PDB file of C-alpha atoms in Angstrom:
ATOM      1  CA  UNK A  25      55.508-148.278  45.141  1.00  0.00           C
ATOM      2  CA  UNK A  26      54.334-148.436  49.036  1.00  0.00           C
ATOM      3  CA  UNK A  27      50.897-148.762  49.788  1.00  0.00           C
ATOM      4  CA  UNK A  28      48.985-145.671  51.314  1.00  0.00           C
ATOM      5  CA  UNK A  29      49.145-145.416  55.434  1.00  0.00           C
ATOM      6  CA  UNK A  30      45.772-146.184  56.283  1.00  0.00           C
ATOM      7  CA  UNK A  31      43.668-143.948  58.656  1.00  0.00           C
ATOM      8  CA  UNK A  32      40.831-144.687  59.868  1.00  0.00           C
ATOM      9  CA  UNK A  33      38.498-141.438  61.183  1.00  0.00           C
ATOM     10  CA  UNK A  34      35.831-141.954  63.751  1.00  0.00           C
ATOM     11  CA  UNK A  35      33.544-139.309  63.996  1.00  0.00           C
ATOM     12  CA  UNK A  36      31.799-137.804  66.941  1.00  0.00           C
ATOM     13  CA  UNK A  37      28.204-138.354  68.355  1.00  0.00           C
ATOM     14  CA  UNK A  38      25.881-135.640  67.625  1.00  0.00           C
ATOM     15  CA  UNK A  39      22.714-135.499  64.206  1.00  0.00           C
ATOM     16  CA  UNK A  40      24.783-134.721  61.365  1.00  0.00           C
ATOM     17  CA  UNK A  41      27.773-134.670  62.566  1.00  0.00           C
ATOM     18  CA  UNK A  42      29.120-136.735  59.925  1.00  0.00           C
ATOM     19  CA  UNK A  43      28.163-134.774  57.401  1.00  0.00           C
ATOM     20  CA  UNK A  44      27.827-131.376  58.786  1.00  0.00           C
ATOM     21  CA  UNK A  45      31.140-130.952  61.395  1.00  0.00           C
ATOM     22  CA  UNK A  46      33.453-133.974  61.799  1.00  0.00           C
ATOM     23  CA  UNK A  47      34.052-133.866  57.620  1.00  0.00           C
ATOM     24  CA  UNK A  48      35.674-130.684  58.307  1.00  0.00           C
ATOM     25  CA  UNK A  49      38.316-132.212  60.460  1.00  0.00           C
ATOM     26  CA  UNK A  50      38.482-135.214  58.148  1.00  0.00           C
ATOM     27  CA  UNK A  51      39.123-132.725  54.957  1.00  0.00           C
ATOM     28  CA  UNK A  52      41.974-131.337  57.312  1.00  0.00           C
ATOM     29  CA  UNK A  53      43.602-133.925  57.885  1.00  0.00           C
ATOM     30  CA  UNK A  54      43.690-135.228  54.170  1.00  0.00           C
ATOM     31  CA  UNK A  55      45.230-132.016  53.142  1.00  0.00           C
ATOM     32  CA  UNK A  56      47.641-131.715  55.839  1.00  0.00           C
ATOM     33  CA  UNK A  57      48.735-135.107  55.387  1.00  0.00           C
ATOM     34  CA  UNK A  58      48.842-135.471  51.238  1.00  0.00           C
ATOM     35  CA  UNK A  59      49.229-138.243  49.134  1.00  0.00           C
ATOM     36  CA  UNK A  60      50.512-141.434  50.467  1.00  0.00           C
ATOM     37  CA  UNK A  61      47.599-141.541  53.247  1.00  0.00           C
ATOM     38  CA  UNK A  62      44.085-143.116  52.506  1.00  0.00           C
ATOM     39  CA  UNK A  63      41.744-141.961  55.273  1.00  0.00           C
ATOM     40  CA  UNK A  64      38.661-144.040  56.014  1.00  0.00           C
ATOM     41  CA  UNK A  65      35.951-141.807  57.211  1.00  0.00           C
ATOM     42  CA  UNK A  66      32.979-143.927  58.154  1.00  0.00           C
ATOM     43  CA  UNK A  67      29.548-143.576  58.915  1.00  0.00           C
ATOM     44  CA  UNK A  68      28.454-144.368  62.521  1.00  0.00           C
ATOM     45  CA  UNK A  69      25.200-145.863  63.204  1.00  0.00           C
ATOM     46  CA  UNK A  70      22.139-143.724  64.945  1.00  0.00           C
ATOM     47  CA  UNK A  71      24.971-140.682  65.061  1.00  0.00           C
ATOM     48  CA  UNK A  72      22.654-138.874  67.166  1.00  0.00           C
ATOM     49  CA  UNK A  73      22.653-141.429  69.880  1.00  0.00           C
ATOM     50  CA  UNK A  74      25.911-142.849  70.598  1.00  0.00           C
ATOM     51  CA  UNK A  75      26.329-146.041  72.598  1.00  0.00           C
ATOM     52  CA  UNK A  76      29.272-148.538  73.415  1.00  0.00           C
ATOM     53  CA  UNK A  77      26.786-151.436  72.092  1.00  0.00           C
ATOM     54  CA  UNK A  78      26.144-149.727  68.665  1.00  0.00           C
ATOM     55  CA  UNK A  79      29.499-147.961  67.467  1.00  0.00           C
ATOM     56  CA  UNK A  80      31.922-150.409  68.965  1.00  0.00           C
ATOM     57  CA  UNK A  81      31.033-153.497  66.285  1.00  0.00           C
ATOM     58  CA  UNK A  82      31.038-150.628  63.533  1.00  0.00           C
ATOM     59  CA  UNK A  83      34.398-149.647  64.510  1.00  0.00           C
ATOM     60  CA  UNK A  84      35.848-153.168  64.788  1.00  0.00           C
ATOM     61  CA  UNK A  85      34.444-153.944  61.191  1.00  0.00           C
ATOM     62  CA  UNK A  86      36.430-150.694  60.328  1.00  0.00           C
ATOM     63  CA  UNK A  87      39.602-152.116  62.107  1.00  0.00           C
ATOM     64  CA  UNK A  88      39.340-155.420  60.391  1.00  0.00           C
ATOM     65  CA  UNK A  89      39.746-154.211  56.652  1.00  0.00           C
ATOM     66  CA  UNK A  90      42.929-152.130  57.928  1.00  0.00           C
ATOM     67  CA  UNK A  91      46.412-153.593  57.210  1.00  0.00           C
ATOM     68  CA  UNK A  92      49.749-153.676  59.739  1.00  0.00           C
ATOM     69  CA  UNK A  93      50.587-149.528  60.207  1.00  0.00           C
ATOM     70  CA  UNK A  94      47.885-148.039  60.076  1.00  0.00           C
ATOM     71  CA  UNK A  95      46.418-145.162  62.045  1.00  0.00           C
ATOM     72  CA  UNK A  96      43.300-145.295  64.381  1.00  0.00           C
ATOM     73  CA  UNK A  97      41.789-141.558  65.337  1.00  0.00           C
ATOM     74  CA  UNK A  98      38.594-140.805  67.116  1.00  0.00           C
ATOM     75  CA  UNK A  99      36.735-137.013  67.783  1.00  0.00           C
ATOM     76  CA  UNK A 100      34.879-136.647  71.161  1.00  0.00           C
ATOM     77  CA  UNK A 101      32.764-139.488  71.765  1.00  0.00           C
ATOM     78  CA  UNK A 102      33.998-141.159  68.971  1.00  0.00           C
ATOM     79  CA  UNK A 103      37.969-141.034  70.185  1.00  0.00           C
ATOM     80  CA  UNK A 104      36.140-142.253  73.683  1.00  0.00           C
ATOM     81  CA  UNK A 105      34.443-145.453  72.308  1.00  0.00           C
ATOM     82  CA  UNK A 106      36.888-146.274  70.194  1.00  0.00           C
ATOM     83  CA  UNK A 107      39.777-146.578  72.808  1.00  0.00           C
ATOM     84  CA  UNK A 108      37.355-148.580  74.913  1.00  0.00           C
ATOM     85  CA  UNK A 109      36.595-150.702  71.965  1.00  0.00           C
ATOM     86  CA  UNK A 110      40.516-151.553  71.588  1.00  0.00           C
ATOM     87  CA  UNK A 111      40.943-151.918  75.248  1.00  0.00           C
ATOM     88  CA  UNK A 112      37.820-154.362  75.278  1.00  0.00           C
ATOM     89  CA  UNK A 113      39.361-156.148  72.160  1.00  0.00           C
ATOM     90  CA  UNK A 114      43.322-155.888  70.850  1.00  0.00           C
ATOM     91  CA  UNK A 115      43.328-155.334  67.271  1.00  0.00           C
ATOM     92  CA  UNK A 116      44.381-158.022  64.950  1.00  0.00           C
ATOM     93  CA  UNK A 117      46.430-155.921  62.840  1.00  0.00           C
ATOM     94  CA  UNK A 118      49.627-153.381  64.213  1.00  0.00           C
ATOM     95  CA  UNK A 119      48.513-149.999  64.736  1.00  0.00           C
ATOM     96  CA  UNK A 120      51.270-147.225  64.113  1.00  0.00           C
ATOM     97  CA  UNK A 121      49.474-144.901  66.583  1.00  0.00           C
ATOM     98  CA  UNK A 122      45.737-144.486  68.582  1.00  0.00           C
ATOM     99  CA  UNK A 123      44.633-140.743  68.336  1.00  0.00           C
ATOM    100  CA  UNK A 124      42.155-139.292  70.260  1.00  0.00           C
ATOM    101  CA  UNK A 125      40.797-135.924  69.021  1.00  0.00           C
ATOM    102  CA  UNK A 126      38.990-134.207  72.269  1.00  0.00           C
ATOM    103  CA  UNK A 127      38.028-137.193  73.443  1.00  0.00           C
ATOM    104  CA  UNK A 128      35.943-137.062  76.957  1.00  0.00           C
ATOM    105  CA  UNK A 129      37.139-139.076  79.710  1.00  0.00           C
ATOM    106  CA  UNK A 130      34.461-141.540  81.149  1.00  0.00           C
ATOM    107  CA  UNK A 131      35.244-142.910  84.548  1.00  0.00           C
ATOM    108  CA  UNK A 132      36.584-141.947  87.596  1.00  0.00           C
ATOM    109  CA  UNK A 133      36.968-138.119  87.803  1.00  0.00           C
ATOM    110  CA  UNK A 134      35.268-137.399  84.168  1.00  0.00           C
ATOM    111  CA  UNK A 135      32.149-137.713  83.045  1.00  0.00           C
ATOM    112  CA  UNK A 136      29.520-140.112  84.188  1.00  0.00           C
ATOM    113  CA  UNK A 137      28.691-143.031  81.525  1.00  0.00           C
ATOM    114  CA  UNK A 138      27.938-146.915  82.332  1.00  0.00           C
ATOM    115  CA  UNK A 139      27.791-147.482  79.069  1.00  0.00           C
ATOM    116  CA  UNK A 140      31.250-147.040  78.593  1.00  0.00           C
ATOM    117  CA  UNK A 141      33.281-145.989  81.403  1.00  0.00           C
ATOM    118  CA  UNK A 142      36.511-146.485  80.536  1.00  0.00           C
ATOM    119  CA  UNK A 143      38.452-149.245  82.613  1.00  0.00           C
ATOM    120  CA  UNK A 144      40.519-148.275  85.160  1.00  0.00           C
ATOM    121  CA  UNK A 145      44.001-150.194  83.931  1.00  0.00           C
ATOM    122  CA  UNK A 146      43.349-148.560  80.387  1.00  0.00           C
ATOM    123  CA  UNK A 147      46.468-148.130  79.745  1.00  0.00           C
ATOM    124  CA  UNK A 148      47.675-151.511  80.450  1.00  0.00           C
ATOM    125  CA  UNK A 149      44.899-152.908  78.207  1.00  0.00           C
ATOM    126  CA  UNK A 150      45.947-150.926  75.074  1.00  0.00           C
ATOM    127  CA  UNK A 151      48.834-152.268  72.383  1.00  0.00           C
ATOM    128  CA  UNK A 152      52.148-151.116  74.426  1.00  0.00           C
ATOM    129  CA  UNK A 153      54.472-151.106  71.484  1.00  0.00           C
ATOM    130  CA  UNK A 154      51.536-148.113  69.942  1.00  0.00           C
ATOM    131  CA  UNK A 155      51.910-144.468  70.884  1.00  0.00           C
ATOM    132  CA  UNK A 156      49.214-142.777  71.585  1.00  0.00           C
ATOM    133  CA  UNK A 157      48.579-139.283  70.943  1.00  0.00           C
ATOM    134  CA  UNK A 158      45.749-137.061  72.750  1.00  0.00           C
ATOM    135  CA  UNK A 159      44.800-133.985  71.144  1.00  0.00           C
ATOM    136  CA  UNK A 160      42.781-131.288  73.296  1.00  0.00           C
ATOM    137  CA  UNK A 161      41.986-128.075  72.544  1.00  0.00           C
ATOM    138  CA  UNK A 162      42.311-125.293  75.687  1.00  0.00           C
ATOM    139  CA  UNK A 163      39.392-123.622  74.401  1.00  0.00           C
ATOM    140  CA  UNK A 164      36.834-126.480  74.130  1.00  0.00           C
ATOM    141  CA  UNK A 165      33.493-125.566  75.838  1.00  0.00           C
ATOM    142  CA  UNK A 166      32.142-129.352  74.865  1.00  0.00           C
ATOM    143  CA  UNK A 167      34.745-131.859  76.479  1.00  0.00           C
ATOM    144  CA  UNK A 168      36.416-129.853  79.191  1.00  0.00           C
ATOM    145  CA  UNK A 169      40.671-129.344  78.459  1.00  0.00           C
ATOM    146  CA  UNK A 170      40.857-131.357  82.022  1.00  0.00           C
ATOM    147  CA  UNK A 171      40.166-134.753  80.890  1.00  0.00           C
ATOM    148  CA  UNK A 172      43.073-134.348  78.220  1.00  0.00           C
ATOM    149  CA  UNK A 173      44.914-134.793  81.700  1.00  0.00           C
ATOM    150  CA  UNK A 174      42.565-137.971  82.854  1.00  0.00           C
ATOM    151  CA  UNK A 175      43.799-139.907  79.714  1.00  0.00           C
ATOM    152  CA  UNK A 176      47.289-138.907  80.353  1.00  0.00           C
ATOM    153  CA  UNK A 177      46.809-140.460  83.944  1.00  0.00           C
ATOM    154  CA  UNK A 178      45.071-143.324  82.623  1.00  0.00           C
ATOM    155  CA  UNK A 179      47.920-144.117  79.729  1.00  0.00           C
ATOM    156  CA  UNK A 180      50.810-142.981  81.081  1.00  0.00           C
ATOM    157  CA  UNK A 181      52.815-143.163  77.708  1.00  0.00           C
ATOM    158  CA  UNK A 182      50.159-140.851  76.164  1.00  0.00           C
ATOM    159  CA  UNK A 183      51.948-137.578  74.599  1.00  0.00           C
ATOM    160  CA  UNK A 184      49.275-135.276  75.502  1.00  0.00           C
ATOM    161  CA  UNK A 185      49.009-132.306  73.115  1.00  0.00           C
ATOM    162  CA  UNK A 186      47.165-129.471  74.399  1.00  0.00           C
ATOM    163  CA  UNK A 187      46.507-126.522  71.708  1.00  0.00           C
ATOM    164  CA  UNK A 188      45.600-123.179  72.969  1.00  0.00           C
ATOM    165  CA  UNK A 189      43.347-120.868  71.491  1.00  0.00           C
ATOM    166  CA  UNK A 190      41.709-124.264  70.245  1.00  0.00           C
ATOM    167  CA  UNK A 191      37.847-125.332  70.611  1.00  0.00           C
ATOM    168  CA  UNK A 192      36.020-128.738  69.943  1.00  0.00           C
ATOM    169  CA  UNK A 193      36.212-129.027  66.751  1.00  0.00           C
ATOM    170  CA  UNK A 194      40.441-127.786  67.098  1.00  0.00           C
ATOM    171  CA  UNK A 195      39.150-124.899  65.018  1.00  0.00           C
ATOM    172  CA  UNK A 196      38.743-127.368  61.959  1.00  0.00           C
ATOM    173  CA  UNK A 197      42.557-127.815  62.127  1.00  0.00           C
ATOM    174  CA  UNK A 198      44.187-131.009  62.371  1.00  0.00           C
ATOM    175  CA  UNK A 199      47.544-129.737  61.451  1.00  0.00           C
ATOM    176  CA  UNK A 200      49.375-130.884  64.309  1.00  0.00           C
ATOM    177  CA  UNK A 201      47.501-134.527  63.956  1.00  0.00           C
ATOM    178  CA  UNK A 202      48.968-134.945  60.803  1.00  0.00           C
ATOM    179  CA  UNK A 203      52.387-134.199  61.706  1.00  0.00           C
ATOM    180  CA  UNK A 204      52.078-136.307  64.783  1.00  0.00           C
ATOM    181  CA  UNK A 205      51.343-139.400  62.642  1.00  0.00           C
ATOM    182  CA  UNK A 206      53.556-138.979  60.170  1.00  0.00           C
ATOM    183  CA  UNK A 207      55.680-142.529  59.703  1.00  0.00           C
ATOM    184  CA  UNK A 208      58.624-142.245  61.362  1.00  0.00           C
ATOM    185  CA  UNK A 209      57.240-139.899  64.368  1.00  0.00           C
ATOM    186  CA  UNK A 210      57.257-141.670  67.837  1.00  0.00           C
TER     187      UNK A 210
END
């Protein structure tokens, strides 16, 4: 019997948003996916605050109790850290694919951030045998649709995946996710 793909879900900045929004998305994605999939949901510290210097070591203890194949997915701020995180540090293990869920760009032409501008060779940085996917509602009012374009710029083997009719929170419908990290997809 083959093990479960892995998944690991980081959630978005915001109090409660764990609890209260990104589970939502998180529930979605279990049932689009069924079995065969363990998805590892877990709780960021001082959710309400984001920061580079307090997510990033909670995300690479997530990363480290993954095996070869598995799946790495961030919402919002959450997708943005975490890509920083494995552009600051390679993981040890394969990754199948890096997901970012409406993800804001920060850097050059998005929005402001020392903390954790992205760097500019991002791309370069990243696994290159790992596709990465970069989900973005059209009708998102939080991280504006343009910065979908920002990543694709910044990792030019991104597929970019644009919904319309979509907001933030991809109407708390990761359908397309799911089928995008399917094994076997590219």
């Amino acid at each position: 019997m083959a093990a479960a793909q892995q998944i690991l879900f980081i959630q978005g900045g915001g109090a409660g948003t764990h609890d209260a929004w990104d589970d939502k998305l998180v529930d979605s994605l279990r049932r689009a996916l069924g079995g065969g999939h363990e998805v590892r949901y877990p709780r960021m510290p001082d959710e309400g605050e984001p920061s580079y210097a307090g997510w990033a070591p909670a995300i690479r203890s997530g990363l480290a109790g993954l095996t070869d194949g598995a799946v790495v997915a961030g919402h919002s701020v959450g997708g943005t850290i975490l890509v920083h995180a494995l552009a600051e540090q390679p993981p040890e293990r394969r990754l199948a694919a890096i997901v970012l869920i409406a993800a804001p760009f920060v850097g050059r032409g998005g929005w402001p951030g020392d903390e954790f501008e992205l760097p500019g060779d991002l791309g370069a940085r990243l696994p290159h045998d790992v596709p990465v996917h970069v989900f973005h509602g059209l009708d998102d009012e939080t991280a504006p649709p343009s910065h979908a374009d920002l990543y694709a710029r910044a990792i030019p083997r991104a597929q970019v995946h644009r919904l319309p009719g979509r907001d933030h929170q991809l109407n708390g419908d990761l359908s397309e996710v799911a089928e995008a990290i399917r094994p076997g997809k590219p």
